[in-house]
PDB file of C-alpha atoms in Angstrom:
ATOM      1  CA  MET A 216     -96.840 159.836   1.329  1.00 81.00           C
ATOM      2  CA  ALA A 217     -98.458 162.590   3.326  1.00 90.00           C
ATOM      3  CA  GLY A 218     -98.364 166.329   3.056  1.00 91.00           C
ATOM      4  CA  GLU A 219     -99.210 169.387   5.057  1.00 94.00           C
ATOM      5  CA  ILE A 220    -101.013 172.359   3.622  1.00 95.00           C
ATOM      6  CA  ASP A 221    -100.838 175.857   5.060  1.00 95.00           C
ATOM      7  CA  LEU A 222    -102.875 178.961   4.421  1.00 95.00           C
ATOM      8  CA  THR A 223    -100.770 181.970   3.443  1.00 93.00           C
ATOM      9  CA  ASP A 224    -101.433 185.497   4.661  1.00 95.00           C
ATOM     10  CA  ASP A 225    -103.237 186.249   1.403  1.00 96.00           C
ATOM     11  CA  ARG A 226    -105.475 183.176   1.918  1.00 96.00           C
ATOM     12  CA  VAL A 227    -103.858 180.861  -0.640  1.00 96.00           C
ATOM     13  CA  LEU A 228    -103.385 177.187   0.182  1.00 96.00           C
ATOM     14  CA  VAL A 229     -99.820 175.950  -0.330  1.00 94.00           C
ATOM     15  CA  VAL A 230     -98.130 172.604   0.250  1.00 94.00           C
ATOM     16  CA  SER A 231     -95.541 173.293   2.922  1.00 93.00           C
ATOM     17  CA  ARG A 232     -94.262 169.826   3.850  1.00 95.00           C
ATOM     18  CA  ILE A 233     -94.198 166.377   2.250  1.00 94.00           C
ATOM     19  CA  ARG A 234     -93.382 163.197   4.155  1.00 93.00           C
ATOM     20  CA  VAL A 235     -92.482 160.105   2.139  1.00 91.00           C
ATOM     21  CA  SER A 236     -92.600 156.813   4.007  1.00 93.00           C
ATOM     22  CA  TYR A 237     -91.394 153.483   2.637  1.00 93.00           C
ATOM     23  CA  THR A 238     -91.946 149.994   4.031  1.00 95.00           C
ATOM     24  CA  LEU A 239     -89.455 147.344   2.946  1.00 94.00           C
ATOM     25  CA  ARG A 240     -90.062 143.690   3.690  1.00 95.00           C
ATOM     26  CA  ALA A 241     -86.610 142.100   3.812  1.00 93.00           C
ATOM     27  CA  THR A 242     -83.999 140.481   5.959  1.00 93.00           C
ATOM     28  CA  LEU A 243     -80.926 142.699   5.959  1.00 93.00           C
ATOM     29  CA  ASP A 244     -77.433 142.010   7.201  1.00 93.00           C
ATOM     30  CA  ASP A 245     -75.288 144.874   8.508  1.00 94.00           C
ATOM     31  CA  GLU A 246     -73.765 145.583   5.079  1.00 96.00           C
ATOM     32  CA  ALA A 247     -77.163 145.742   3.347  1.00 94.00           C
ATOM     33  CA  ARG A 248     -78.567 147.919   6.135  1.00 93.00           C
ATOM     34  CA  GLY A 249     -75.653 150.332   5.723  1.00 94.00           C
ATOM     35  CA  LYS A 250     -76.294 150.561   1.981  1.00 94.00           C
ATOM     36  CA  LEU A 251     -79.987 151.169   2.592  1.00 94.00           C
ATOM     37  CA  ASP A 252     -79.227 153.918   5.105  1.00 92.00           C
ATOM     38  CA  ARG A 253     -76.842 155.634   2.659  1.00 92.00           C
ATOM     39  CA  ALA A 254     -79.419 155.406  -0.140  1.00 91.00           C
ATOM     40  CA  MET A 255     -82.087 156.991   2.052  1.00 91.00           C
ATOM     41  CA  GLN A 256     -79.732 159.808   3.068  1.00 89.00           C
ATOM     42  CA  ARG A 257     -79.182 160.664  -0.596  1.00 89.00           C
ATOM     43  CA  HIS A 258     -82.761 160.026  -1.701  1.00 85.00           C
ATOM     44  CA  THR A 259     -83.926 163.607  -2.085  1.00 86.00           C
ATOM     45  CA  GLU A 260     -80.797 164.811  -3.890  1.00 88.00           C
ATOM     46  CA  LYS A 261     -81.345 162.172  -6.615  1.00 89.00           C
ATOM     47  CA  CYS A 262     -85.143 162.479  -6.856  1.00 89.00           C
ATOM     48  CA  PRO A 263     -86.319 164.695  -9.760  1.00 93.00           C
ATOM     49  CA  VAL A 264     -89.456 165.838  -7.933  1.00 90.00           C
ATOM     50  CA  ALA A 265     -87.544 166.690  -4.760  1.00 90.00           C
ATOM     51  CA  ARG A 266     -84.977 168.607  -6.796  1.00 92.00           C
ATOM     52  CA  THR A 267     -87.753 170.549  -8.511  1.00 94.00           C
ATOM     53  CA  ILE A 268     -89.724 171.597  -5.426  1.00 92.00           C
ATOM     54  CA  GLY A 269     -87.166 171.104  -2.653  1.00 87.00           C
ATOM     55  CA  ASP A 270     -86.303 174.787  -2.324  1.00 90.00           C
ATOM     56  CA  CYS A 271     -89.866 175.745  -1.452  1.00 90.00           C
ATOM     57  CA  VAL A 272     -91.319 172.621   0.184  1.00 93.00           C
ATOM     58  CA  GLU A 273     -89.812 170.732   3.129  1.00 93.00           C
ATOM     59  CA  ILE A 274     -89.395 167.064   2.151  1.00 92.00           C
ATOM     60  CA  SER A 275     -88.601 164.275   4.581  1.00 91.00           C
ATOM     61  CA  THR A 276     -88.221 160.543   4.007  1.00 90.00           C
ATOM     62  CA  GLU A 277     -88.263 157.530   6.262  1.00 92.00           C
ATOM     63  CA  ILE A 278     -88.072 153.790   5.804  1.00 93.00           C
ATOM     64  CA  ARG A 279     -89.392 151.013   7.962  1.00 94.00           C
ATOM     65  CA  VAL A 280     -87.861 147.571   7.510  1.00 94.00           C
ATOM     66  CA  VAL A 281     -90.122 144.614   8.268  1.00 95.00           C
ATOM     67  CA  GLU A 282     -88.292 141.314   8.656  1.00 89.00           C
ATOM     68  CA  GLY A 283     -89.442 138.687   6.212  1.00 79.00           C
TER      69      GLY A 283
END
Protein backbone atom coordinates (compact mmCIF):
# COMPACT_ATOMS: atom_id res chain seq x y z
CA MET A 1 0.00 0.00 0.00
CA ALA A 2 1.24 3.46 -0.82
CA GLY A 3 -0.26 6.87 -0.41
CA GLU A 4 0.24 10.40 -1.58
CA ILE A 5 0.08 13.38 0.72
CA ASP A 6 -0.66 16.91 -0.42
CA LEU A 7 -0.33 20.25 1.29
CA THR A 8 -3.55 22.26 1.32
CA ASP A 9 -3.71 26.01 0.78
CA ASP A 10 -3.87 26.51 4.54
CA ARG A 11 -0.72 24.38 4.98
CA VAL A 12 -2.35 21.21 6.31
CA LEU A 13 -1.11 17.82 5.15
CA VAL A 14 -3.87 15.55 3.82
CA VAL A 15 -3.85 12.07 2.31
CA SER A 16 -5.10 12.56 -1.23
CA ARG A 17 -4.55 9.16 -2.86
CA ILE A 18 -4.09 5.57 -1.69
CA ARG A 19 -2.83 2.78 -3.93
CA VAL A 20 -3.37 -0.80 -2.78
CA SER A 21 -1.32 -3.44 -4.55
CA TYR A 22 -1.75 -7.19 -4.12
CA THR A 23 0.53 -10.00 -5.28
CA LEU A 24 -1.08 -13.41 -5.68
CA ARG A 25 1.02 -16.49 -6.25
CA ALA A 26 -1.25 -18.93 -8.10
CA THR A 27 -1.93 -20.71 -11.33
CA LEU A 28 -5.26 -19.50 -12.67
CA ASP A 29 -7.39 -20.86 -15.47
CA ASP A 30 -9.61 -18.50 -17.47
CA GLU A 31 -12.61 -19.00 -15.15
CA ALA A 32 -10.58 -18.27 -12.00
CA ARG A 33 -8.97 -15.24 -13.65
CA GLY A 34 -12.42 -13.89 -14.54
CA LYS A 35 -13.58 -14.31 -10.94
CA LEU A 36 -10.45 -12.57 -9.67
CA ASP A 37 -10.96 -9.67 -12.08
CA ARG A 38 -14.60 -9.26 -10.97
CA ALA A 39 -13.58 -9.35 -7.30
CA MET A 40 -10.97 -6.65 -7.86
CA GLN A 41 -13.48 -4.46 -9.71
CA ARG A 42 -15.81 -4.60 -6.71
CA HIS A 43 -13.09 -4.43 -4.07
CA THR A 44 -13.53 -0.84 -2.96
CA GLU A 45 -17.34 -0.98 -2.81
CA LYS A 46 -17.13 -3.88 -0.31
CA CYS A 47 -14.18 -2.58 1.73
CA PRO A 48 -15.23 -0.80 4.97
CA VAL A 49 -12.23 1.54 4.94
CA ALA A 50 -12.75 2.48 1.29
CA ARG A 51 -16.44 3.12 1.96
CA THR A 52 -15.54 5.34 4.90
CA ILE A 53 -12.94 7.54 3.20
CA GLY A 54 -13.70 6.96 -0.48
CA ASP A 55 -15.57 10.23 -0.96
CA CYS A 56 -12.56 12.32 0.03
CA VAL A 57 -9.55 10.16 -0.89
CA GLU A 58 -8.88 8.60 -4.30
CA ILE A 59 -8.37 4.84 -3.86
CA SER A 60 -7.01 2.54 -6.53
CA THR A 61 -6.27 -1.18 -6.43
CA GLU A 62 -4.21 -3.50 -8.56
CA ILE A 63 -3.26 -7.15 -8.47
CA ARG A 64 -0.26 -8.91 -9.89
CA VAL A 65 -0.52 -12.66 -10.43
CA VAL A 66 2.72 -14.63 -10.18
CA GLU A 67 2.51 -18.14 -11.59
CA GLY A 68 3.34 -20.80 -9.05
